[in-house]
PDB file of C-alpha atoms in Angstrom:
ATOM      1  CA  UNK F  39      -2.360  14.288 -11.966  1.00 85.00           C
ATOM      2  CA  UNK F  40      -5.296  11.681 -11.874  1.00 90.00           C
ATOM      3  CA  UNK F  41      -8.727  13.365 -11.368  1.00 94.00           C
ATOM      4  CA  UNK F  42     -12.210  12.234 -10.921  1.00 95.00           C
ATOM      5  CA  UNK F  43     -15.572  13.673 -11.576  1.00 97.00           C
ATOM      6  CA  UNK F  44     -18.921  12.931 -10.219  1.00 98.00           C
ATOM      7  CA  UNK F  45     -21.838  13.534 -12.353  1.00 98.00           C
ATOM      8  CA  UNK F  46     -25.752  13.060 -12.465  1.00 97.00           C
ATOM      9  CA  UNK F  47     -28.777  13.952 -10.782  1.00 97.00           C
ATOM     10  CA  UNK F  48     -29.293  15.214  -7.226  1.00 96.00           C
ATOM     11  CA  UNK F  49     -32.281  14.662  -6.336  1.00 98.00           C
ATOM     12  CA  UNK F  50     -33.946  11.182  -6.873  1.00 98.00           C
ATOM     13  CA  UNK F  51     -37.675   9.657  -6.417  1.00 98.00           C
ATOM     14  CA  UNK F  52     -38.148   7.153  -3.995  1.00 98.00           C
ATOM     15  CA  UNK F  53     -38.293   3.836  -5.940  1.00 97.00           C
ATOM     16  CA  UNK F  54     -36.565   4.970  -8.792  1.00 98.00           C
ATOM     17  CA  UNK F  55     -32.851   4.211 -10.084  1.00 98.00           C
ATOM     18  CA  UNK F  56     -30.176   6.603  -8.944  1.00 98.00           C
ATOM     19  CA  UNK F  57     -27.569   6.752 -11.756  1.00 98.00           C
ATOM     20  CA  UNK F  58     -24.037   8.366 -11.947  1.00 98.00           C
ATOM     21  CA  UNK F  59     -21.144   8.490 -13.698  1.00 98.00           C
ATOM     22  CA  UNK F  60     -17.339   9.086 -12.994  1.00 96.00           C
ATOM     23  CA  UNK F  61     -15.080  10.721 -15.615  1.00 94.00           C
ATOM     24  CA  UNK F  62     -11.432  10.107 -15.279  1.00 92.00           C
ATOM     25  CA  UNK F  63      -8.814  12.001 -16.178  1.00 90.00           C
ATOM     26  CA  UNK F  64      -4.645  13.125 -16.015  1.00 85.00           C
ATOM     27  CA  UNK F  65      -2.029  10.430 -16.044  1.00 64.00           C
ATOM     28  CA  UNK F  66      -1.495   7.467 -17.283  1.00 56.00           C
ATOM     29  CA  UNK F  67      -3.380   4.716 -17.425  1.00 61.00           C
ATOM     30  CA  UNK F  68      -6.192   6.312 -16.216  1.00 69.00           C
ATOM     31  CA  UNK F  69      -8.533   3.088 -16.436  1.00 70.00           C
ATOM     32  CA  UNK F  70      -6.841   0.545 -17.298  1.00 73.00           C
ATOM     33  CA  UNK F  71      -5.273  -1.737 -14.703  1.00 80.00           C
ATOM     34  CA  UNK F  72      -7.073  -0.081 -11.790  1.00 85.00           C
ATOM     35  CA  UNK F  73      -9.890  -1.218  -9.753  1.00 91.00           C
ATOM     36  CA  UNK F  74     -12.097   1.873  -9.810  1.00 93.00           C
ATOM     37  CA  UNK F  75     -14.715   2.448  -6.563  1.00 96.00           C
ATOM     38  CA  UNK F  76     -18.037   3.613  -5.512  1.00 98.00           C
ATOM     39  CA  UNK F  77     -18.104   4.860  -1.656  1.00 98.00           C
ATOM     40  CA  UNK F  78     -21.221   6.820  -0.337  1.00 98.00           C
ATOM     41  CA  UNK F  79     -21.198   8.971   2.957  1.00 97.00           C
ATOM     42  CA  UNK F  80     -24.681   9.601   4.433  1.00 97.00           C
ATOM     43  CA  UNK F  81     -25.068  13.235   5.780  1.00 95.00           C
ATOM     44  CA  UNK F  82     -22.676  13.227   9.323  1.00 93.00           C
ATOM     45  CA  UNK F  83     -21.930   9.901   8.903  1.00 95.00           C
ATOM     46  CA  UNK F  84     -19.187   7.619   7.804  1.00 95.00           C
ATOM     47  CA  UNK F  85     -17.933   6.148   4.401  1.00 97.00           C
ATOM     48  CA  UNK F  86     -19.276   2.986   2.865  1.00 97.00           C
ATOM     49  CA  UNK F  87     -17.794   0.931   0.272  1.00 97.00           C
ATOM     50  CA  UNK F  88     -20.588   0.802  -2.835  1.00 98.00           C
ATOM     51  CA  UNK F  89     -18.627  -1.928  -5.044  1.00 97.00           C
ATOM     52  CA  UNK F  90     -15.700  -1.809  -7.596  1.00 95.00           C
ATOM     53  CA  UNK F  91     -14.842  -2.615 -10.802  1.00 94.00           C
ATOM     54  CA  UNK F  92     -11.626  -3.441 -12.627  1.00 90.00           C
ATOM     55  CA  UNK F  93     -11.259  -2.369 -16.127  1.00 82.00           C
ATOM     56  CA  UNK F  94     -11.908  -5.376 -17.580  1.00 84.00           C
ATOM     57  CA  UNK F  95     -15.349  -5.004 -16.490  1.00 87.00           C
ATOM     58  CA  UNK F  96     -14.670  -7.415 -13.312  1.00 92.00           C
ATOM     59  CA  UNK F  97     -17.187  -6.377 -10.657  1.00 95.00           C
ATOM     60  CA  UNK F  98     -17.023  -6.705  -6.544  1.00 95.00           C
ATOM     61  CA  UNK F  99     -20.432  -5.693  -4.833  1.00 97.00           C
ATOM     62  CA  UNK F 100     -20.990  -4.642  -1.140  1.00 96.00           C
ATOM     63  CA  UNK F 101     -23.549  -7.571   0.041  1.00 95.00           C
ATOM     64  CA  UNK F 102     -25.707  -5.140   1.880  1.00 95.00           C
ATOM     65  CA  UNK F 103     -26.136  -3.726  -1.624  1.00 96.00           C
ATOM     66  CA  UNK F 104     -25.783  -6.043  -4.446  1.00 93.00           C
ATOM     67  CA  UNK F 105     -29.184  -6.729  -5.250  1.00 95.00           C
ATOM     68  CA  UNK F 106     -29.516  -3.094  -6.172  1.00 98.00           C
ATOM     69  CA  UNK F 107     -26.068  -2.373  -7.862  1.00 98.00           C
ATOM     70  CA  UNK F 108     -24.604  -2.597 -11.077  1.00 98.00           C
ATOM     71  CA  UNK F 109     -21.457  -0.985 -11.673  1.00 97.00           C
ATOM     72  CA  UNK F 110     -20.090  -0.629 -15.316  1.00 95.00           C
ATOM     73  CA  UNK F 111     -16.901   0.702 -17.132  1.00 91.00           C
ATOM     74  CA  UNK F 112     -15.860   2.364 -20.486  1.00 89.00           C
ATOM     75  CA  UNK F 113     -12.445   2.361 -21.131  1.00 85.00           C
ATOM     76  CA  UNK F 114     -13.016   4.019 -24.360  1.00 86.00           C
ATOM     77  CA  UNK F 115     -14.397   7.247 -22.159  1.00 89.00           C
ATOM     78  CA  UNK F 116     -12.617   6.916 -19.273  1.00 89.00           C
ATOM     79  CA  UNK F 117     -15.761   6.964 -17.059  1.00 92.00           C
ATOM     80  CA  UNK F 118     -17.686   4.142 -14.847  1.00 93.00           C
ATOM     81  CA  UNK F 119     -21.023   4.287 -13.906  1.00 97.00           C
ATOM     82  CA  UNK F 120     -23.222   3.330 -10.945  1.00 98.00           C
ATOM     83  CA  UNK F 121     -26.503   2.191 -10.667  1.00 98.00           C
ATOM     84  CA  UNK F 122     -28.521   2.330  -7.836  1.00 98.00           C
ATOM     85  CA  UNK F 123     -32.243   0.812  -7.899  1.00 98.00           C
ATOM     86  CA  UNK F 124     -35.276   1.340  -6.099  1.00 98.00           C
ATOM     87  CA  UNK F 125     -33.989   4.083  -3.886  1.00 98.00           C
ATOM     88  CA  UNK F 126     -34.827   5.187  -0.497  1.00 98.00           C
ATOM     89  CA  UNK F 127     -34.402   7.650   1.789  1.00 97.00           C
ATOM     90  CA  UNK F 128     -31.343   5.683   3.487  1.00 97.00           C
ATOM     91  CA  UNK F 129     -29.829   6.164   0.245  1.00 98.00           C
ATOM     92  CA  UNK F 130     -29.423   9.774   0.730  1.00 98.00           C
ATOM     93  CA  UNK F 131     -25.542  10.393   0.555  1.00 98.00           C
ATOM     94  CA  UNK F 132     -22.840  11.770  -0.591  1.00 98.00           C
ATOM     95  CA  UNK F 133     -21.166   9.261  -3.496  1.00 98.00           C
ATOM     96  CA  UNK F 134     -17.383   9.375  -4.266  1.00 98.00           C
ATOM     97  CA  UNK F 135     -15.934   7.412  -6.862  1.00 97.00           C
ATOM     98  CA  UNK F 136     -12.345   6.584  -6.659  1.00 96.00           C
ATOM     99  CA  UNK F 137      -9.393   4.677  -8.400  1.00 93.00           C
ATOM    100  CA  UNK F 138      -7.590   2.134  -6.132  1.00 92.00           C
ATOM    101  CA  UNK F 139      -3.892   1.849  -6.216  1.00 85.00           C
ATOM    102  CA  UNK F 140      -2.382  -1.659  -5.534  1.00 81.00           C
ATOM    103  CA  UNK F 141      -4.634  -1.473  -2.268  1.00 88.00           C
ATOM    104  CA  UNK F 142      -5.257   1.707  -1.217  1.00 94.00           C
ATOM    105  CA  UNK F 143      -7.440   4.276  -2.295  1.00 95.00           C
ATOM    106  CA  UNK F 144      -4.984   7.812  -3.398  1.00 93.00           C
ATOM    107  CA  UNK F 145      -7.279   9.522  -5.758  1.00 94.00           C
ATOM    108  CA  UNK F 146     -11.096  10.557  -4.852  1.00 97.00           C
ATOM    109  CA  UNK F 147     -13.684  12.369  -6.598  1.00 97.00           C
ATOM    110  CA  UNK F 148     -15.265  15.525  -4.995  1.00 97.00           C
ATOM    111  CA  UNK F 149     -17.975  13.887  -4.210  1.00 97.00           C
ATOM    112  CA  UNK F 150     -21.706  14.614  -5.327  1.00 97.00           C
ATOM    113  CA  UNK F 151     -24.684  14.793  -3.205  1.00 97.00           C
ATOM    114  CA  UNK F 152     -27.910  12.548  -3.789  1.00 98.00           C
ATOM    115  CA  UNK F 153     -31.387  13.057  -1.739  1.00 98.00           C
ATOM    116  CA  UNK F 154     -33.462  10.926  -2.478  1.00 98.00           C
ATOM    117  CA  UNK F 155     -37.078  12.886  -2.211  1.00 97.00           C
ATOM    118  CA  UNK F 156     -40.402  12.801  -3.723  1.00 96.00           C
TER     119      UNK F 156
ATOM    120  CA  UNK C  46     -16.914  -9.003   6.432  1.00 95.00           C
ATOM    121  CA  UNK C  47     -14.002  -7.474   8.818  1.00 97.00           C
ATOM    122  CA  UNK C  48     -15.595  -4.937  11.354  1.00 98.00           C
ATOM    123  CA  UNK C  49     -13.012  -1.796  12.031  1.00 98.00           C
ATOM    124  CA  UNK C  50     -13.288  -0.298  15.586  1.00 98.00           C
ATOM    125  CA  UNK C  51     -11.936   3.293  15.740  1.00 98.00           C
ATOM    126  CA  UNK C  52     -11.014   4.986  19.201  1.00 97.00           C
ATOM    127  CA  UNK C  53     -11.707   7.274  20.703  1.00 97.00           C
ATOM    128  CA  UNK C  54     -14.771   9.068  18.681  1.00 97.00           C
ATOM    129  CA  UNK C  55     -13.475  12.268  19.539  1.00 97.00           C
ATOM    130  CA  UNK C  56      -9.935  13.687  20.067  1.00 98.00           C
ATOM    131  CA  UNK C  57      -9.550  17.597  21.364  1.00 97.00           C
ATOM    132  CA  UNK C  58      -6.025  18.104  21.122  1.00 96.00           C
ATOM    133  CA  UNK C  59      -3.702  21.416  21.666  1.00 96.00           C
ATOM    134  CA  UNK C  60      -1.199  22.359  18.878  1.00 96.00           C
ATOM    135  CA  UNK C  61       2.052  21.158  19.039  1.00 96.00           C
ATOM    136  CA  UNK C  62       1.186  18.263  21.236  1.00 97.00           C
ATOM    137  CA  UNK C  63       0.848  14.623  20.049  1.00 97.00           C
ATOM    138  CA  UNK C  64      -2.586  12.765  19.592  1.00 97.00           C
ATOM    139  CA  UNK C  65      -3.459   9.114  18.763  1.00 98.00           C
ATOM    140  CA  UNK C  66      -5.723   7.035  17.550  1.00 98.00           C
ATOM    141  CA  UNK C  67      -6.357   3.466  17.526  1.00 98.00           C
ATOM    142  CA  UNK C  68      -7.647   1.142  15.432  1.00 98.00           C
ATOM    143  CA  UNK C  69      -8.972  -2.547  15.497  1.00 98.00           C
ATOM    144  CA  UNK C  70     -10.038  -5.531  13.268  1.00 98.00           C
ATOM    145  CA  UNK C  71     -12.095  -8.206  14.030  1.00 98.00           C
ATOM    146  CA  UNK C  72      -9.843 -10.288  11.615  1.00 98.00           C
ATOM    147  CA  UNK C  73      -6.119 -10.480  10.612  1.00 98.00           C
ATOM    148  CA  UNK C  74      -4.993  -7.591   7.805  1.00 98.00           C
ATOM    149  CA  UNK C  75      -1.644  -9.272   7.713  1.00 98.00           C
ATOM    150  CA  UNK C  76      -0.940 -10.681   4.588  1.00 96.00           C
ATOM    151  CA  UNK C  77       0.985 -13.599   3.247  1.00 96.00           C
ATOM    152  CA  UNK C  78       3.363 -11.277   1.641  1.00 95.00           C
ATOM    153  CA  UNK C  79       4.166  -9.614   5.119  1.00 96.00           C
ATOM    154  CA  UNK C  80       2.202  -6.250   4.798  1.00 96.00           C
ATOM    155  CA  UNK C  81      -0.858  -5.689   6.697  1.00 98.00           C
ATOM    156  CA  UNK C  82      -3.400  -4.273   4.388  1.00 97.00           C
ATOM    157  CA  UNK C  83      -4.641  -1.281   6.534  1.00 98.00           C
ATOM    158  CA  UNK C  84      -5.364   2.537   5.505  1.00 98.00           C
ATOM    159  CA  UNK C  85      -5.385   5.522   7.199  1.00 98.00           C
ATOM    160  CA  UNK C  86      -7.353   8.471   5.588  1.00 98.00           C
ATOM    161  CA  UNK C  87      -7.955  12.122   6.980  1.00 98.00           C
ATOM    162  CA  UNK C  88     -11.698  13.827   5.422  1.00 97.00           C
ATOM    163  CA  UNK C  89     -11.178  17.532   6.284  1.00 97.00           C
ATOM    164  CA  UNK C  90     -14.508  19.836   6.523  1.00 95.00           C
ATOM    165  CA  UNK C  91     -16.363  19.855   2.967  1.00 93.00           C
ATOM    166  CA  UNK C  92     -13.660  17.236   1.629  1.00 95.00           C
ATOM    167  CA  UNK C  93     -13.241  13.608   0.435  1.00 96.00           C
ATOM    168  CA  UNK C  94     -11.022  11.532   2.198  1.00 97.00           C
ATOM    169  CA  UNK C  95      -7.083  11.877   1.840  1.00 97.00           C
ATOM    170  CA  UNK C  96      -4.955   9.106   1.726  1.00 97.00           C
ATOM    171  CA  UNK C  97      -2.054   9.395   4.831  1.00 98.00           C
ATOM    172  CA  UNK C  98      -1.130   6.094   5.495  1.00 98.00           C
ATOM    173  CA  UNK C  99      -1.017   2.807   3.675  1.00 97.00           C
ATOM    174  CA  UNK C 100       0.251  -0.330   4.969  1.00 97.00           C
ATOM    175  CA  UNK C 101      -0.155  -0.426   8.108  1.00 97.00           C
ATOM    176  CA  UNK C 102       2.828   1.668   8.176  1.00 98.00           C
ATOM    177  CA  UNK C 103       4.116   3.284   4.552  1.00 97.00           C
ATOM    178  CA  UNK C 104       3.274   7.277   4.595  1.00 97.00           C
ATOM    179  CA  UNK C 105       1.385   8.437   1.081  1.00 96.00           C
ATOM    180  CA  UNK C 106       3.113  10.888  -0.741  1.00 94.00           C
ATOM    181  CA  UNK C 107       3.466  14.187   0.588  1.00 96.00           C
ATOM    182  CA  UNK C 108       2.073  13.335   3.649  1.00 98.00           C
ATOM    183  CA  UNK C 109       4.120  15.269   6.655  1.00 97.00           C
ATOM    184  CA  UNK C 110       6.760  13.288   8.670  1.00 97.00           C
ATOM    185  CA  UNK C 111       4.690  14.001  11.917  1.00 98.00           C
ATOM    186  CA  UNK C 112       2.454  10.996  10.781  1.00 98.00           C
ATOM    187  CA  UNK C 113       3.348   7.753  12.075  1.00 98.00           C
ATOM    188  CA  UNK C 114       1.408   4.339  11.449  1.00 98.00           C
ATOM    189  CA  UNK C 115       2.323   1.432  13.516  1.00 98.00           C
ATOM    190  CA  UNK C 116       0.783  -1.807  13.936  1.00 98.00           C
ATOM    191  CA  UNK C 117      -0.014  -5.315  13.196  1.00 98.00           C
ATOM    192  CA  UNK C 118      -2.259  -7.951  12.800  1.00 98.00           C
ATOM    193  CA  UNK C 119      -5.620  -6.604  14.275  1.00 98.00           C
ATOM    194  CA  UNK C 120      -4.170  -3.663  16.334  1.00 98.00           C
ATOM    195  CA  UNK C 121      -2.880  -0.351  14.774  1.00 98.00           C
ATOM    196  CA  UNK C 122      -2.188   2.897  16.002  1.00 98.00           C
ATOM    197  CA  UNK C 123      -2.358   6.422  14.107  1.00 98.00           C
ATOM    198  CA  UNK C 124      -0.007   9.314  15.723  1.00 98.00           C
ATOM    199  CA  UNK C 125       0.793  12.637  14.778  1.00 98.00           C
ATOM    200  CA  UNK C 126       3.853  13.793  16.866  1.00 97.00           C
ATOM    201  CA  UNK C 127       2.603  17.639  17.270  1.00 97.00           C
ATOM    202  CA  UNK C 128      -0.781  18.385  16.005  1.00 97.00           C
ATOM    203  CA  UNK C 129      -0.911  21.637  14.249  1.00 97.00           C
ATOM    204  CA  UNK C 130      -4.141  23.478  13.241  1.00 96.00           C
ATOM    205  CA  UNK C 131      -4.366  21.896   9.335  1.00 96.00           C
ATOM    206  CA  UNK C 132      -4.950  18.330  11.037  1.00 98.00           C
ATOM    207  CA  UNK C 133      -8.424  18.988  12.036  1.00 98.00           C
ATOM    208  CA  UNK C 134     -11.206  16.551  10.341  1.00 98.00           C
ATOM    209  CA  UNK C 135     -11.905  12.859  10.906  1.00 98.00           C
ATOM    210  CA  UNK C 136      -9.465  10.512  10.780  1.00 98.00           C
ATOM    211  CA  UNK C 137     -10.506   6.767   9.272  1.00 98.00           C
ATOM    212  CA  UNK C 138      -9.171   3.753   9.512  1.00 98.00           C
ATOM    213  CA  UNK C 139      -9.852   1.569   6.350  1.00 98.00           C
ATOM    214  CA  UNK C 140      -9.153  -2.236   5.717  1.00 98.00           C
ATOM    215  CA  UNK C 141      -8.025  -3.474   1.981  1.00 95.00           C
ATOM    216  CA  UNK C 142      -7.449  -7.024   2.585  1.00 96.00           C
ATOM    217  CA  UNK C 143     -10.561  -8.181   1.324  1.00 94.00           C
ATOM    218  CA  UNK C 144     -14.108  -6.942   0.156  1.00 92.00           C
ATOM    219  CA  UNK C 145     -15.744  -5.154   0.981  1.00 94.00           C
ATOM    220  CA  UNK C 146     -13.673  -2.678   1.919  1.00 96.00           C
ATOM    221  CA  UNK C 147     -14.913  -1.608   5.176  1.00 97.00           C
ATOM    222  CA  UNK C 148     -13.953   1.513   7.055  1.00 98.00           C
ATOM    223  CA  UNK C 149     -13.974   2.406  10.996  1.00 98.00           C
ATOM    224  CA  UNK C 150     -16.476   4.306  12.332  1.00 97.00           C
ATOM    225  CA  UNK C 151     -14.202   7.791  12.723  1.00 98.00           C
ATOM    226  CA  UNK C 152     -11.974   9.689  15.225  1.00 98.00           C
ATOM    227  CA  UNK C 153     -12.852  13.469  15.353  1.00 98.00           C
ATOM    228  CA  UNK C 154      -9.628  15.272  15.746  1.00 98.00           C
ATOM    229  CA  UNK C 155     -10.574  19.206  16.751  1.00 97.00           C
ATOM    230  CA  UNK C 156      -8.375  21.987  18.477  1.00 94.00           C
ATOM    231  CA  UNK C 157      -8.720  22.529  22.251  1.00 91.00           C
TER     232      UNK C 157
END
């Protein structure tokens, strides 16, 4: 059974780089041939597409964000990590990564929560 | 990018009677290969998001027969035959066709 993990900070400075990572695990092919996805969820709101990747590093950004997102992959560790730069408080959320079946989305991540704060 | 338009925002319902939701596009999700590239996911309280429908039409595994996704093009509709209590959270409608991904805005399915 395919699982995802959420890790990093919770709390981030305004200005500063919010960075997490997503550790994959269960099943096969866990990474490889999957386009694997960042979705936040501000606090009582709904779900926003971050950007994906594909496992051969292949990398789709969500225009309202790309100047401030970089989204990387190591197959070797079964993780991908996002990168989030000069943070605000609109960037408080909830972040889910996720793998992607053919289209849709089956596995999700918990979740973790980031508040951006001084 | 494609705009999804959810209705209604809110949806009290009584157990064991039906409830639907619909779903718009401000573009086509009907692909060349005939499917229409359209999601459904339930978030229950405190949870991610739970894949029910993909499709347009194609239940996930393990989702309950009382599920039904119907639709085409840039109108699709989201039923549950009889609503029973474990159905409660917020229903979204998600596009796939092309990025970004976008997502409606959320229906709010809650017991009467």
């Amino acid at each position: 059974q395919v699982q995802l993990q959420e890790s990093g900070p919770g709390l981030v400075k305004p200005s500063e780089t919010l960075s997490l990572t997503c550790t994959v695990s269960g099943g096969s092919l866990t990474i490889s041939s999957h386009y694997l996805v960042w979705i936040r969820q501000p606090p009582g709101k709904g779900l926003e597409w971050i950007g994906s990747i594909y496992s051969d590093g292949s990398t789709y950004y969500n225009p309202s964000l790309k100047s401030r997102v970089t989204i990387s992959v190591d197959t070797s560790k079964s993780q991908f990590s996002l990168r989030l730069s000069s943070v605000t408080a609109a960037d408080t959320a909830l972040y889910v990564c996720a793998r992607r079946g053919h289209t849709s989305i089956p596995h999700w991540g918990q979740g973790t929560l980031v508040t951006v704060s001084s | 990018d494609i705009v999804m338009t959810q209705s209604p925002l809110s949806l009290p319902v009584t157990p064991g009677e039906p409830a639907s939701i619909s779903c718009r596009s401000s573009q086509s999700l009907l692909h060349p290969n005939g499917n229409n590239y359209l999601d459904w996911y339930l978030q229950k309280a405190g949870q991610s998001p739970q894949l029910l429908i993909y499709f347009g039409s194609n239940r996930a595994s393990g989702v309950p027969d009382r599920f039904t996704g119907s639709g085409s093009g840039t109108d699709f509709t989201l039923k549950i035959s009889r609503v029973e209590a474990e159905d409660v959270g917020v229903y979204y409608c998600m596009q796939a066709l092309q990025n970004p991904l976008t997502f409606g805005g959320g229906t709010k399915v809650e017991i009467k």
